[in-house]
Coordinates of C-alpha atoms in Angstrom, one line a residue:
Chain C
M1 CA 0.0 0.0 0.0
N2 CA 1.5 3.4 -1.0
V3 CA 1.4 6.5 1.1
T4 CA -1.6 8.2 -0.6
A5 CA -3.7 5.1 -0.2
A6 CA -2.8 4.8 3.4
T7 CA -3.8 8.4 4.2
A8 CA -7.0 7.9 2.2
T9 CA -8.1 4.9 4.3
T10 CA -7.5 6.7 7.5
R11 CA -9.8 9.5 6.4
R12 CA -12.3 7.4 4.6
W13 CA -13.8 4.2 5.8
A14 CA -12.0 1.1 4.5
M15 CA -14.3 -1.0 2.3
K16 CA -13.7 -3.9 4.7
D17 CA -15.2 -1.9 7.6
L18 CA -18.0 -0.6 5.5
V19 CA -19.0 -4.1 4.4
L20 CA -18.7 -5.4 7.9
M21 CA -21.2 -2.7 9.0
V22 CA -23.6 -3.8 6.3
V23 CA -23.1 -7.4 7.2
L24 CA -23.8 -6.7 10.9
G25 CA -26.8 -4.6 9.7
V26 CA -28.1 -7.5 7.6
V27 CA -27.6 -10.2 10.2
F28 CA -29.1 -8.2 13.0
G29 CA -31.9 -6.9 10.7
F30 CA -32.7 -10.6 10.2
V31 CA -32.3 -11.4 13.9
Y32 CA -34.5 -8.4 14.8
W33 CA -37.1 -9.6 12.4
A34 CA -37.0 -12.9 14.4
L35 CA -37.2 -10.8 17.6
V36 CA -40.4 -9.2 16.3
Q37 CA -41.9 -12.7 16.0
A38 CA -40.8 -13.4 19.6
W39 CA -42.3 -10.1 20.6
N40 CA -45.7 -11.1 19.0
G41 CA -45.5 -14.5 20.8
L42 CA -44.6 -13.0 24.1
S43 CA -47.2 -10.3 23.9
I44 CA -49.9 -13.0 23.3
L45 CA -48.5 -15.0 26.3
M46 CA -48.5 -12.0 28.5
G47 CA -52.2 -11.4 27.8
P48 CA -53.5 -8.0 29.0
A49 CA -49.9 -7.0 29.8
G50 CA -48.8 -7.8 26.3
D51 CA -48.0 -4.2 25.4
L52 CA -45.2 -4.3 27.9
A53 CA -43.5 -7.2 26.0
Q54 CA -41.8 -4.6 23.8
H55 CA -40.0 -3.1 26.8
V56 CA -38.9 -6.5 28.0
L57 CA -37.2 -7.2 24.7
L58 CA -36.2 -3.7 23.7
G59 CA -32.6 -4.2 24.7
G60 CA -32.3 -6.8 22.0
W61 CA -32.8 -4.1 19.3
L62 CA -29.8 -2.2 20.7
L63 CA -27.3 -5.0 20.3
V64 CA -25.8 -4.2 17.0
A65 CA -24.4 -0.7 17.9
P66 CA -22.0 -1.7 20.7
I67 CA -20.9 -4.7 18.8
A68 CA -20.1 -2.6 15.7
I69 CA -18.2 0.0 17.8
A70 CA -16.2 -2.7 19.7
I71 CA -15.1 -4.3 16.4
I72 CA -14.5 -1.3 14.1
R73 CA -13.6 1.3 16.8
R74 CA -14.5 4.3 14.7
P75 CA -16.8 7.3 15.6
G76 CA -20.2 6.8 14.2
A77 CA -20.0 3.1 13.7
G78 CA -22.7 2.3 16.3
I79 CA -25.2 4.8 14.9
A80 CA -24.5 3.7 11.3
A81 CA -24.9 0.0 12.2
E82 CA -28.1 0.6 14.0
I83 CA -29.5 2.6 11.1
L84 CA -28.5 0.0 8.6
A85 CA -30.1 -2.8 10.6
S86 CA -33.4 -0.8 10.8
V87 CA -33.3 0.0 7.0
V88 CA -32.9 -3.7 6.3
E89 CA -36.0 -4.3 8.5
V90 CA -38.1 -1.5 7.0
V91 CA -37.1 -1.7 3.4
F92 CA -36.3 -5.4 2.8
L93 CA -38.2 -7.3 5.5
G94 CA -41.2 -5.1 6.1
S95 CA -41.8 -3.8 9.6
P96 CA -45.2 -2.8 11.0
V97 CA -43.6 0.3 12.5
G98 CA -42.7 1.8 9.1
P99 CA -40.0 4.3 8.3
M100 CA -40.2 6.0 11.8
L101 CA -38.3 2.9 12.9
V102 CA -35.2 4.4 11.2
V103 CA -35.5 7.6 13.3
A104 CA -35.9 5.5 16.5
A105 CA -32.8 3.5 15.4
A106 CA -30.8 6.6 15.0
I107 CA -31.7 7.8 18.5
Q108 CA -30.9 4.3 19.9
G109 CA -27.6 4.4 18.1
I110 CA -26.7 7.8 19.6
G111 CA -27.6 6.6 23.1
S112 CA -25.6 3.4 22.7
E113 CA -22.6 5.2 21.2
L114 CA -22.4 8.0 23.8
P115 CA -20.5 6.1 26.5
F116 CA -17.9 4.8 24.1
A117 CA -17.5 8.3 22.6
L118 CA -16.9 9.6 26.1
T119 CA -14.1 7.1 26.7
R120 CA -12.8 8.1 23.2
Y121 CA -13.4 4.6 22.0
K122 CA -10.7 3.3 24.3
R123 CA -12.5 1.5 27.1
Y124 CA -14.5 -1.7 26.5
T125 CA -15.3 -2.8 30.0
W126 CA -18.6 -4.3 31.4
G127 CA -19.5 -0.9 32.9
V128 CA -19.2 0.9 29.6
F129 CA -21.3 -1.7 27.8
A130 CA -24.0 -1.6 30.6
L131 CA -24.1 2.2 30.4
S132 CA -24.4 2.0 26.6
G133 CA -27.4 -0.3 27.0
L134 CA -28.9 2.0 29.6
L135 CA -28.6 5.2 27.5
G136 CA -29.6 3.5 24.3
A137 CA -32.9 2.3 25.9
G138 CA -33.4 5.5 27.9
L139 CA -32.9 8.0 25.1
V140 CA -35.2 6.3 22.6
F141 CA -37.9 5.8 25.3
F142 CA -39.0 9.4 25.1
F143 CA -39.3 9.3 21.3
S144 CA -41.2 6.0 21.4
A145 CA -43.4 7.4 24.2
F146 CA -44.4 10.3 22.0
R147 CA -44.9 8.1 18.9
S148 CA -46.9 5.5 20.7
G149 CA -48.8 7.9 22.9
W150 CA -47.6 6.6 26.3
Y151 CA -47.7 10.0 27.9
G152 CA -50.7 10.2 30.1
Q153 CA -51.0 6.5 30.6
D154 CA -51.1 5.0 34.1
I155 CA -48.2 2.7 33.5
F156 CA -45.7 5.3 32.1
A157 CA -43.1 4.8 34.9
L158 CA -43.3 1.0 34.8
R159 CA -42.6 1.1 31.0
L160 CA -39.5 3.3 31.6
V161 CA -38.0 1.0 34.3
V162 CA -38.6 -2.2 32.4
Q163 CA -37.2 -0.7 29.2
C164 CA -34.0 0.6 31.0
L165 CA -33.4 -2.8 32.7
S166 CA -33.8 -4.6 29.3
G167 CA -31.4 -2.1 27.8
I168 CA -28.7 -2.8 30.4
V169 CA -29.0 -6.6 30.2
L170 CA -29.9 -7.4 26.5
G171 CA -28.5 -4.2 24.9
G172 CA -25.3 -3.8 26.9
L173 CA -24.0 -6.8 28.8
L174 CA -25.2 -9.3 26.2
A175 CA -23.3 -7.3 23.5
K176 CA -20.1 -7.7 25.5
V177 CA -20.7 -11.4 25.7
V178 CA -21.2 -11.6 21.9
V179 CA -18.1 -9.4 21.2
D180 CA -15.9 -11.5 23.4
A181 CA -17.2 -14.7 21.8
L182 CA -16.6 -13.3 18.3
A183 CA -13.1 -12.3 19.3
R184 CA -12.4 -15.8 20.5
T185 CA -13.5 -17.3 17.2
G186 CA -10.8 -15.3 15.4
V187 CA -13.2 -14.1 12.8
V188 CA -12.6 -10.4 13.6
D189 CA -8.8 -10.7 13.8
N190 CA -8.3 -8.4 10.8
F191 CA -10.3 -5.6 12.3
A192 CA -9.5 -2.7 14.7
I193 CA -10.5 -4.8 17.7
D194 CA -7.6 -7.1 17.3
R195 CA -5.0 -4.4 16.5
E196 CA -6.0 -2.6 19.7
T197 CA -5.9 -5.8 21.8
V198 CA -2.4 -6.6 20.5
R199 CA -1.2 -3.1 21.2
A200 CA -2.6 -3.1 24.7
Chain T
M1 CA -43.5 -9.3 -0.4
S2 CA -40.2 -9.4 1.3
A3 CA -36.6 -10.4 0.8
F4 CA -37.6 -14.0 1.3
S5 CA -39.6 -14.1 -1.9
A6 CA -36.7 -13.5 -4.3
A7 CA -39.2 -13.1 -7.3
P8 CA -39.2 -9.5 -8.7
P9 CA -42.5 -7.7 -8.1
V10 CA -45.2 -8.1 -10.7
D11 CA -45.6 -5.2 -13.1
S12 CA -48.3 -2.7 -11.9
A13 CA -48.9 1.0 -11.9
L14 CA -47.2 1.3 -8.5
A15 CA -44.3 -0.9 -9.5
R16 CA -43.5 1.6 -12.4
R17 CA -43.1 4.5 -10.0
N18 CA -39.6 5.6 -8.9
P19 CA -38.6 3.7 -5.7
T20 CA -37.0 6.8 -4.1
V21 CA -40.2 8.8 -4.6
K22 CA -42.2 5.9 -3.1
L23 CA -39.9 5.7 -0.1
A24 CA -40.0 9.4 0.4
L25 CA -43.8 9.5 0.3
L26 CA -44.0 6.6 2.8
T27 CA -41.7 8.5 5.2
I28 CA -43.5 11.8 4.8
V29 CA -47.0 10.3 5.5
S30 CA -45.6 8.3 8.5
L31 CA -44.1 11.6 9.9
V32 CA -47.3 13.6 9.4
V33 CA -49.6 11.1 11.0
M34 CA -47.3 10.9 14.0
F35 CA -48.8 14.2 15.1
V36 CA -52.5 13.2 14.4
L37 CA -54.2 11.8 17.5
D38 CA -57.9 11.5 16.7
P39 CA -59.4 8.3 15.5
V40 CA -61.3 9.7 12.5
T41 CA -58.5 11.2 10.4
P42 CA -56.2 8.1 10.3
A43 CA -59.2 5.9 9.6
V44 CA -60.2 7.9 6.6
L45 CA -56.6 8.0 5.4
Y46 CA -56.4 4.2 5.8
V47 CA -59.5 3.6 3.7
L48 CA -58.1 5.9 1.0
A49 CA -54.6 4.2 1.1
L50 CA -56.2 0.8 1.0
G51 CA -58.1 1.8 -2.1
G52 CA -55.0 3.3 -3.7
V53 CA -52.9 0.1 -3.0
V54 CA -55.7 -2.2 -4.3
A55 CA -56.1 -0.1 -7.4
S56 CA -52.4 0.3 -8.2
A57 CA -50.4 -2.6 -6.8
R58 CA -52.2 -5.7 -8.3
L59 CA -52.1 -7.7 -5.1
T60 CA -54.3 -10.7 -4.8
P61 CA -57.0 -10.3 -2.0
R62 CA -55.4 -13.3 -0.2
S63 CA -51.9 -11.9 -0.1
L64 CA -53.3 -8.4 0.9
A65 CA -55.2 -10.0 3.8
L66 CA -52.3 -12.2 4.9
A67 CA -50.0 -9.2 4.9
H68 CA -52.5 -7.4 7.1
V69 CA -52.3 -9.9 10.0
P70 CA -49.4 -8.5 11.9
F71 CA -50.6 -4.9 11.6
V72 CA -54.2 -5.9 12.8
L73 CA -52.8 -7.8 15.8
F74 CA -50.6 -4.9 16.7
A75 CA -53.5 -2.4 16.3
V76 CA -55.8 -4.5 18.5
G77 CA -53.1 -4.6 21.2
V78 CA -52.6 -0.8 21.1
L79 CA -56.3 -0.1 21.2
T80 CA -56.8 -2.4 24.2
V81 CA -53.9 -1.1 26.3
N82 CA -54.9 2.5 25.7
A83 CA -58.6 1.9 26.4
L84 CA -57.6 0.3 29.8
T85 CA -54.7 2.5 31.0
R86 CA -55.7 6.0 30.1
P87 CA -57.5 8.1 32.8
G88 CA -60.6 10.0 31.8
E89 CA -64.3 9.8 31.6
V90 CA -65.3 6.2 32.5
L91 CA -67.3 4.4 29.9
W92 CA -67.4 0.9 31.4
Q93 CA -66.0 -0.6 34.6
A94 CA -65.7 -4.1 36.1
G95 CA -63.5 -4.4 39.2
A96 CA -60.0 -3.0 38.5
L97 CA -60.6 -2.8 34.8
R98 CA -62.1 0.4 33.3
V99 CA -62.5 1.7 29.8
T100 CA -62.3 5.4 29.3
V101 CA -63.6 7.6 26.4
E102 CA -60.1 9.2 26.1
G103 CA -58.5 5.8 26.1
L104 CA -60.7 4.6 23.2
S105 CA -60.1 7.8 21.3
V106 CA -56.3 7.8 21.5
G107 CA -56.2 4.0 21.1
G108 CA -58.3 4.3 18.0
A109 CA -56.0 6.9 16.6
L110 CA -52.9 4.8 17.2
A111 CA -54.6 1.7 15.8
G112 CA -55.7 3.6 12.7
R113 CA -52.2 4.9 12.2
T114 CA -50.7 1.4 12.5
L115 CA -53.1 0.2 9.8
L116 CA -52.4 3.2 7.6
I117 CA -48.6 2.8 7.7
G118 CA -49.0 -0.9 7.4
V119 CA -51.0 -0.8 4.2
L120 CA -48.6 1.7 2.7
A121 CA -45.6 -0.5 3.6
I122 CA -47.4 -3.5 2.0
G123 CA -47.8 -1.5 -1.2
F124 CA -44.2 -0.3 -1.1
L125 CA -42.7 -3.8 -0.5
A126 CA -45.0 -5.5 -3.0
S127 CA -44.1 -3.1 -5.8
T128 CA -40.4 -2.4 -5.2
D129 CA -37.4 -4.5 -6.1
G130 CA -34.5 -4.2 -3.7
V131 CA -31.9 -3.7 -6.4
A132 CA -34.0 -1.1 -8.2
L133 CA -34.4 0.7 -4.9
M134 CA -30.7 0.9 -4.2
T135 CA -29.9 2.0 -7.8
S136 CA -32.5 4.6 -7.5
L137 CA -31.2 5.8 -4.1
H138 CA -27.7 6.1 -5.7
H139 CA -29.1 8.1 -8.7
N140 CA -31.9 10.1 -7.3
A141 CA -30.9 10.5 -3.6
R142 CA -27.1 10.8 -4.2
L143 CA -26.3 7.8 -2.0
G144 CA -22.5 7.2 -2.4
A145 CA -21.4 4.4 -4.7
R146 CA -19.4 2.6 -2.0
V147 CA -22.4 2.5 0.4
T148 CA -24.7 1.5 -2.5
Y149 CA -22.6 -1.5 -3.5
A150 CA -21.9 -2.6 0.0
V151 CA -25.7 -2.6 0.7
L152 CA -26.4 -4.4 -2.5
A153 CA -23.9 -7.1 -1.6
G154 CA -25.6 -7.3 1.9
Y155 CA -29.0 -7.6 0.2
R156 CA -27.8 -10.7 -1.7
M157 CA -26.6 -12.1 1.6
L158 CA -30.0 -11.4 3.2
Q159 CA -31.7 -13.4 0.4
E160 CA -29.4 -16.3 1.1
M161 CA -29.9 -16.0 4.9
P162 CA -32.9 -18.3 5.3
R163 CA -31.0 -21.1 3.5
E164 CA -27.9 -20.4 5.6
W165 CA -30.0 -20.6 8.7
A166 CA -31.5 -23.9 7.7
T167 CA -28.0 -25.3 6.8
I168 CA -26.6 -24.4 10.3
R169 CA -29.7 -25.8 12.0
H170 CA -29.3 -29.1 10.2
A171 CA -25.6 -29.2 11.0
H172 CA -26.5 -28.8 14.7
A173 CA -29.2 -31.4 14.4
V174 CA -26.8 -34.0 13.2
R175 CA -25.4 -34.3 16.7
A176 CA -28.9 -35.2 18.0
T177 CA -28.7 -38.6 16.5
F178 CA -25.9 -39.4 18.8
D179 CA -27.3 -38.0 22.0
G180 CA -30.9 -39.0 22.5
G181 CA -32.2 -38.7 19.0
R182 CA -34.3 -35.6 19.5
P183 CA -33.7 -32.7 17.3
P184 CA -32.4 -29.7 19.3
R185 CA -35.0 -27.0 20.2
G186 CA -35.3 -24.1 22.5
P187 CA -33.7 -20.7 23.0
R188 CA -30.2 -22.1 23.7
H189 CA -30.1 -23.9 20.4
L190 CA -31.5 -20.8 18.5
A191 CA -28.9 -18.6 20.1
G192 CA -26.2 -21.0 19.0
V193 CA -27.5 -21.0 15.4
A194 CA -27.7 -17.2 15.4
F195 CA -24.1 -16.9 16.6
A196 CA -22.9 -19.3 13.9
L197 CA -24.8 -17.3 11.3
L198 CA -23.0 -14.1 12.6
V199 CA -19.6 -15.7 12.4
V200 CA -20.2 -17.1 8.9
S201 CA -21.5 -13.8 7.7
V202 CA -18.6 -11.8 9.1
R203 CA -16.2 -14.1 7.3
K204 CA -18.2 -13.9 4.1
G205 CA -18.3 -10.1 4.4
E206 CA -14.6 -9.8 4.5
R207 CA -14.2 -11.9 1.3
M208 CA -17.0 -9.8 -0.2
A209 CA -15.2 -6.5 0.6
Q210 CA -12.1 -7.8 -1.1
A211 CA -14.1 -8.8 -4.2
L212 CA -15.7 -5.4 -4.3
E213 CA -12.4 -3.6 -4.0
S214 CA -10.6 -5.7 -6.5
R215 CA -13.3 -4.9 -9.1
G216 CA -12.9 -1.2 -8.4
L217 CA -16.5 -0.9 -7.3
G218 CA -16.9 2.3 -5.3
L219 CA -14.5 4.3 -7.4
E220 CA -16.0 7.5 -8.9
P221 CA -17.0 8.7 -11.4
R222 CA -18.8 5.7 -13.0
T223 CA -21.4 4.9 -15.6
T224 CA -24.5 2.9 -14.9
W225 CA -26.4 0.2 -16.7
R226 CA -30.1 0.9 -16.7
P227 CA -30.2 4.3 -15.0
V228 CA -33.3 5.1 -12.9
V229 CA -35.0 8.4 -13.6
V230 CA -37.7 10.5 -11.9
T231 CA -40.4 10.9 -14.6
R232 CA -43.3 13.4 -15.0
A233 CA -45.6 10.6 -13.9
D234 CA -43.6 10.2 -10.7
R235 CA -44.0 14.0 -10.0
W236 CA -47.8 13.8 -10.6
F237 CA -47.9 10.7 -8.3
A238 CA -46.1 12.5 -5.5
A239 CA -48.2 15.6 -5.9
G240 CA -51.4 13.5 -5.9
V241 CA -50.6 11.6 -2.7
L242 CA -49.5 14.8 -0.8
A243 CA -52.6 16.6 -2.0
V244 CA -54.9 13.9 -0.8
V245 CA -53.2 13.8 2.7
A246 CA -53.3 17.6 3.0
A247 CA -57.0 17.6 1.9
V248 CA -58.0 15.0 4.4
I249 CA -56.2 16.7 7.3
A250 CA -57.6 20.1 6.3
L251 CA -61.2 18.7 6.0
S252 CA -60.9 16.9 9.3
G253 CA -59.7 20.1 10.9
A254 CA -62.6 22.1 9.4
L255 CA -65.1 19.6 10.6
G256 CA -63.6 19.6 14.1
Y257 CA -62.4 16.0 14.2
L258 CA -58.7 16.7 14.0
E259 CA -56.6 16.4 17.3
G260 CA -52.9 16.8 17.9
P261 CA -50.6 15.4 20.6
G262 CA -52.5 17.4 23.2
A263 CA -55.1 14.6 23.2
L264 CA -52.5 12.5 25.1
N265 CA -52.9 14.4 28.3
G266 CA -56.6 14.7 28.1

C-alpha cells in the first residue's frame, strides 16, 4: 500500500469496515425480524400486559451498535450499524412500525454510542457496555413514548423502568458477551478490535 | 413481499413509479400522522390508502389479507392497552378494569395509524425491487457508490440467509442422532444458530469486501447500466398523494375531528 492510499483509508472508511457494518446490519436486521416474531408471541402469552412485552425485549434491538463499535472502533460506527439494521428491517423485510423505525434506530444508536465516545473509543469494560445499553434504551424511550402515545397512561413509569433494565441486560451486557465470543473465534482478527488488543 | 420471496415484483402501476419517490412519500406520510391523535383522520386515510394500493399494486386479495395480519394484531393490542390504561371519563367498569372515552379515542387513533402505515408499507414492498431501490437511491438521492454497492452485496446475503439458517440448524441437528435422537430446540439452540450465522456472515463479508475492492466498485465517477430516472408521472404521483393527505387533514380540521398530541394528556 502506498502513502496516498494509506492516508485515504485513515480518512475514509475502509471497504472492509463498510462491508462489515452492512453485514452486521443485515444479520441483525434478520435477527431483529425474528425478535419481532418473539415479541408477538410474548405479547400474546402476557395477555393483557402484552403491550409491555416490547419493553422486556427492547434491549435486543440495541445489540448491533455496541458490537459494531467494539469491532470497528470508529466514531459513528454504532449509529450507522443501528440505522443500517433498521433499514434492512423496514425496506427489505417489512416492519409494522414503518419508516419511523429508522428515526428510532438513529436515536438508539446515539444513546448506545455515547458512553464509548466519552471514553474516546478506548475502554470496552462491562461498565461501559452496561451504560451503553442504559442510554440506548433510555434515550429512545421518550421518542417512542411520543410516537406511541404513552404519555398520560397510568403505566408510564413502569414502562420506563422495564425498558431501561432490558437495555442494560440485553443491549449492553449481552453485547459484551457476543463481542468476546466473536473475538475468540478469530473471525474479527483483521479488524481494529484485534489491533487494539495486540497493542494493549 | 419481502426479501424472502426473491421473485421480482409483478408489473403494476405502482411498480413503475420511482422507488426513491415511493420511499420518500411513505416517510412523509408516517411523519405527518405521528402528530395526528384523533381516531377519524387516520381511519379515513387508511381507507383511501387501501383503495389506492388495491387499485395500483395488483395484489391478490389473499396476499393483501395475509400481509394485514401482523398490523391488525398490533393495532388491536394498542387499542386495548390505551382503552384500559388511560385516565378520563369512565365508559365501562368491572373491578380494577375500566375503559375510558379518552383511552378509546387515543387508542383508536394509534390503531388507525398502525393500519395506515402498514398498508402503505405493504404497497411499497410488493411493488419495489430491492436492487432497483438501491440503484434509485444512488441516482436520485445521491447515496454514495461505496455504500450502495456494500448494501447491494448485503442484500444478496439477506436473500441467502434463510437457506444459511437452515443449513446451520441441520448441522447442529446432526449431533442429535448421537445423544438422545431428539432434534435440538429451544432458545439455547437458536442462540447458537444465530451466533454461527453471525460468524459465517462476518467471514463472508470480509471476502466480499475484497471482491468489491478488486473490481474497483466504489470508485468514482462511474457509468451505470439501466439508469433510474424520476419521470413526470412520478411527480404527478407524489403531488397527488400529498394533495390527498393535505385535503383529508384540512377537512378533518374544518369539521372539528382533528386532534394533535394534546389529546394524550386529556
